[in-house]
Amino acid sequence: MFNQKPLRQDWFLFVFMLILVPIAGEPKIHPFTGDFENFRVSFGSPVFLLFLLWLQSFSRIFLGISAGIAVMIFRACLDIALYGQPMGHAFLIHVPNFFYYFIYALFFALPQLT
């Protein structure tokens, strides 16, 4: 699973992933109207996929946990700052986001697709 020890450039890209994945996942596009108006698309998952493919020197599980925590913290902080939600509630409603990115990375790590 590990190809090599992460270099300084890899750690820079890792930090860039922690910033870019939550930001890319926040804007939602609603491409349909009518019966499918609740369908939405965001760019968080494709950006995370690119980083999974790019950062070969890190464990997929580590990347999934890290991205999930970053997204959960980012969205909880937005809820606290913009909507005044209590901290515990803000984090609790975004726990599924953490599990989404963790399971997403797990499905790449188990069969070693990358």
PDB file of C-alpha atoms in Angstrom:
ATOM      1  CA  MET A   1       0.000   0.000   0.000  1.00  0.00           C
ATOM      2  CA  PHE A   2       2.891   2.348   0.754  1.00  0.00           C
ATOM      3  CA  ASN A   3       5.107   2.927  -2.245  1.00  0.00           C
ATOM      4  CA  GLN A   4       7.672   5.041  -0.437  1.00  0.00           C
ATOM      5  CA  LYS A   5       8.202   7.366   2.475  1.00  0.00           C
ATOM      6  CA  PRO A   6       6.267  10.633   1.959  1.00  0.00           C
ATOM      7  CA  LEU A   7       8.465  13.465   0.770  1.00  0.00           C
ATOM      8  CA  ARG A   8       8.141  17.129   1.659  1.00  0.00           C
ATOM      9  CA  GLN A   9       6.194  17.726  -1.545  1.00  0.00           C
ATOM     10  CA  ASP A  10       3.781  14.926  -0.583  1.00  0.00           C
ATOM     11  CA  TRP A  11       3.113  16.560   2.787  1.00  0.00           C
ATOM     12  CA  PHE A  12       2.450  19.869   1.013  1.00  0.00           C
ATOM     13  CA  LEU A  13      -0.066  18.135  -1.261  1.00  0.00           C
ATOM     14  CA  PHE A  14      -1.617  16.450   1.763  1.00  0.00           C
ATOM     15  CA  VAL A  15      -2.210  19.817   3.453  1.00  0.00           C
ATOM     16  CA  PHE A  16      -3.533  21.162   0.143  1.00  0.00           C
ATOM     17  CA  MET A  17      -5.989  18.226   0.077  1.00  0.00           C
ATOM     18  CA  LEU A  18      -7.150  19.059   3.600  1.00  0.00           C
ATOM     19  CA  ILE A  19      -7.972  22.578   2.425  1.00  0.00           C
ATOM     20  CA  LEU A  20      -9.323  21.897  -1.056  1.00  0.00           C
ATOM     21  CA  VAL A  21     -11.640  18.905  -0.460  1.00  0.00           C
ATOM     22  CA  PRO A  22     -13.891  20.689   2.081  1.00  0.00           C
ATOM     23  CA  ILE A  23     -14.007  23.854  -0.017  1.00  0.00           C
ATOM     24  CA  ALA A  24     -14.766  21.940  -3.234  1.00  0.00           C
ATOM     25  CA  GLY A  25     -17.526  19.981  -1.505  1.00  0.00           C
ATOM     26  CA  GLU A  26     -19.362  23.003  -0.191  1.00  0.00           C
ATOM     27  CA  PRO A  27     -20.934  24.553  -3.331  1.00  0.00           C
ATOM     28  CA  LYS A  28     -23.826  22.371  -4.458  1.00  0.00           C
ATOM     29  CA  ILE A  29     -25.175  22.354  -8.009  1.00  0.00           C
ATOM     30  CA  HIS A  30     -28.845  21.464  -8.544  1.00  0.00           C
ATOM     31  CA  PRO A  31     -28.943  20.427 -12.227  1.00  0.00           C
ATOM     32  CA  PHE A  32     -32.594  19.353 -12.403  1.00  0.00           C
ATOM     33  CA  THR A  33     -36.019  20.800 -11.647  1.00  0.00           C
ATOM     34  CA  GLY A  34     -39.356  19.158 -10.998  1.00  0.00           C
ATOM     35  CA  ASP A  35     -39.294  15.695  -9.443  1.00  0.00           C
ATOM     36  CA  PHE A  36     -35.496  15.655  -9.254  1.00  0.00           C
ATOM     37  CA  GLU A  37     -34.969  19.113  -7.770  1.00  0.00           C
ATOM     38  CA  ASN A  38     -33.459  17.637  -4.581  1.00  0.00           C
ATOM     39  CA  PHE A  39     -30.676  15.941  -6.582  1.00  0.00           C
ATOM     40  CA  ARG A  40     -27.431  17.826  -6.079  1.00  0.00           C
ATOM     41  CA  VAL A  41     -23.838  17.510  -7.193  1.00  0.00           C
ATOM     42  CA  SER A  42     -20.678  18.795  -5.541  1.00  0.00           C
ATOM     43  CA  PHE A  43     -17.006  18.540  -6.412  1.00  0.00           C
ATOM     44  CA  GLY A  44     -15.701  17.220  -3.079  1.00  0.00           C
ATOM     45  CA  SER A  45     -15.704  13.561  -4.092  1.00  0.00           C
ATOM     46  CA  PRO A  46     -13.990  13.988  -7.491  1.00  0.00           C
ATOM     47  CA  VAL A  47     -11.324  16.208  -5.936  1.00  0.00           C
ATOM     48  CA  PHE A  48     -10.764  13.629  -3.197  1.00  0.00           C
ATOM     49  CA  LEU A  49     -10.492  10.902  -5.849  1.00  0.00           C
ATOM     50  CA  LEU A  50      -7.777  12.861  -7.629  1.00  0.00           C
ATOM     51  CA  PHE A  51      -5.845  13.184  -4.380  1.00  0.00           C
ATOM     52  CA  LEU A  52      -6.283   9.460  -3.675  1.00  0.00           C
ATOM     53  CA  LEU A  53      -4.717   8.728  -7.048  1.00  0.00           C
ATOM     54  CA  TRP A  54      -2.055  11.388  -6.686  1.00  0.00           C
ATOM     55  CA  LEU A  55      -0.805  10.721  -3.140  1.00  0.00           C
ATOM     56  CA  GLN A  56       0.516   7.190  -3.563  1.00  0.00           C
ATOM     57  CA  SER A  57       2.940   7.472  -0.648  1.00  0.00           C
ATOM     58  CA  PHE A  58       0.150   7.767   1.953  1.00  0.00           C
ATOM     59  CA  SER A  59      -2.210   5.072   3.146  1.00  0.00           C
ATOM     60  CA  ARG A  60      -5.690   5.320   1.629  1.00  0.00           C
ATOM     61  CA  ILE A  61      -7.217   4.835   5.068  1.00  0.00           C
ATOM     62  CA  PHE A  62      -5.116   7.690   6.462  1.00  0.00           C
ATOM     63  CA  LEU A  63      -6.221   9.967   3.613  1.00  0.00           C
ATOM     64  CA  GLY A  64      -9.871   9.036   4.124  1.00  0.00           C
ATOM     65  CA  ILE A  65      -9.778   9.668   7.857  1.00  0.00           C
ATOM     66  CA  SER A  66      -7.935  12.960   7.358  1.00  0.00           C
ATOM     67  CA  ALA A  67     -10.254  14.228   4.629  1.00  0.00           C
ATOM     68  CA  GLY A  68     -13.318  13.148   6.621  1.00  0.00           C
ATOM     69  CA  ILE A  69     -12.153  14.996   9.709  1.00  0.00           C
ATOM     70  CA  ALA A  70     -11.287  18.092   7.654  1.00  0.00           C
ATOM     71  CA  VAL A  71     -14.712  18.150   5.986  1.00  0.00           C
ATOM     72  CA  MET A  72     -16.500  17.549   9.282  1.00  0.00           C
ATOM     73  CA  ILE A  73     -14.605  20.356  11.046  1.00  0.00           C
ATOM     74  CA  PHE A  74     -15.035  22.758   8.115  1.00  0.00           C
ATOM     75  CA  ARG A  75     -18.791  22.244   7.832  1.00  0.00           C
ATOM     76  CA  ALA A  76     -19.328  22.285  11.593  1.00  0.00           C
ATOM     77  CA  CYS A  77     -17.419  25.561  11.851  1.00  0.00           C
ATOM     78  CA  LEU A  78     -19.563  27.027   9.076  1.00  0.00           C
ATOM     79  CA  ASP A  79     -22.722  25.981  10.925  1.00  0.00           C
ATOM     80  CA  ILE A  80     -21.435  27.485  14.163  1.00  0.00           C
ATOM     81  CA  ALA A  81     -20.317  30.750  12.535  1.00  0.00           C
ATOM     82  CA  LEU A  82     -23.183  31.300  10.098  1.00  0.00           C
ATOM     83  CA  TYR A  83     -26.180  29.757  11.823  1.00  0.00           C
ATOM     84  CA  GLY A  84     -25.192  29.919  15.486  1.00  0.00           C
ATOM     85  CA  GLN A  85     -25.688  26.204  16.105  1.00  0.00           C
ATOM     86  CA  PRO A  86     -24.297  24.721  19.300  1.00  0.00           C
ATOM     87  CA  MET A  87     -20.895  23.121  18.820  1.00  0.00           C
ATOM     88  CA  GLY A  88     -21.971  19.606  19.806  1.00  0.00           C
ATOM     89  CA  HIS A  89     -24.946  19.638  17.462  1.00  0.00           C
ATOM     90  CA  ALA A  90     -22.913  21.096  14.591  1.00  0.00           C
ATOM     91  CA  PHE A  91     -20.337  18.311  14.849  1.00  0.00           C
ATOM     92  CA  LEU A  92     -22.955  15.619  15.372  1.00  0.00           C
ATOM     93  CA  ILE A  93     -24.860  16.386  12.183  1.00  0.00           C
ATOM     94  CA  HIS A  94     -21.649  16.243  10.131  1.00  0.00           C
ATOM     95  CA  VAL A  95     -20.372  12.884  11.404  1.00  0.00           C
ATOM     96  CA  PRO A  96     -21.877  11.162   8.297  1.00  0.00           C
ATOM     97  CA  ASN A  97     -19.569  13.311   6.144  1.00  0.00           C
ATOM     98  CA  PHE A  98     -16.611  11.813   7.969  1.00  0.00           C
ATOM     99  CA  PHE A  99     -17.848   8.283   7.372  1.00  0.00           C
ATOM    100  CA  TYR A 100     -18.525   9.034   3.697  1.00  0.00           C
ATOM    101  CA  TYR A 101     -14.890   9.961   3.007  1.00  0.00           C
ATOM    102  CA  PHE A 102     -13.598   7.153   5.225  1.00  0.00           C
ATOM    103  CA  ILE A 103     -15.679   4.496   3.427  1.00  0.00           C
ATOM    104  CA  TYR A 104     -14.850   6.056   0.047  1.00  0.00           C
ATOM    105  CA  ALA A 105     -11.118   5.630   0.780  1.00  0.00           C
ATOM    106  CA  LEU A 106     -11.698   2.196   2.297  1.00  0.00           C
ATOM    107  CA  PHE A 107     -13.197   0.934  -0.960  1.00  0.00           C
ATOM    108  CA  PHE A 108      -9.987   1.988  -2.705  1.00  0.00           C
ATOM    109  CA  ALA A 109      -7.733   0.504  -0.045  1.00  0.00           C
ATOM    110  CA  LEU A 110      -9.337  -2.939   0.269  1.00  0.00           C
ATOM    111  CA  PRO A 111      -8.964  -4.173  -3.302  1.00  0.00           C
ATOM    112  CA  GLN A 112      -5.859  -1.999  -3.838  1.00  0.00           C
ATOM    113  CA  LEU A 113      -7.321  -0.402  -6.966  1.00  0.00           C
ATOM    114  CA  THR A 114      -4.750   2.379  -7.070  1.00  0.00           C
TER     115      THR A 114
END
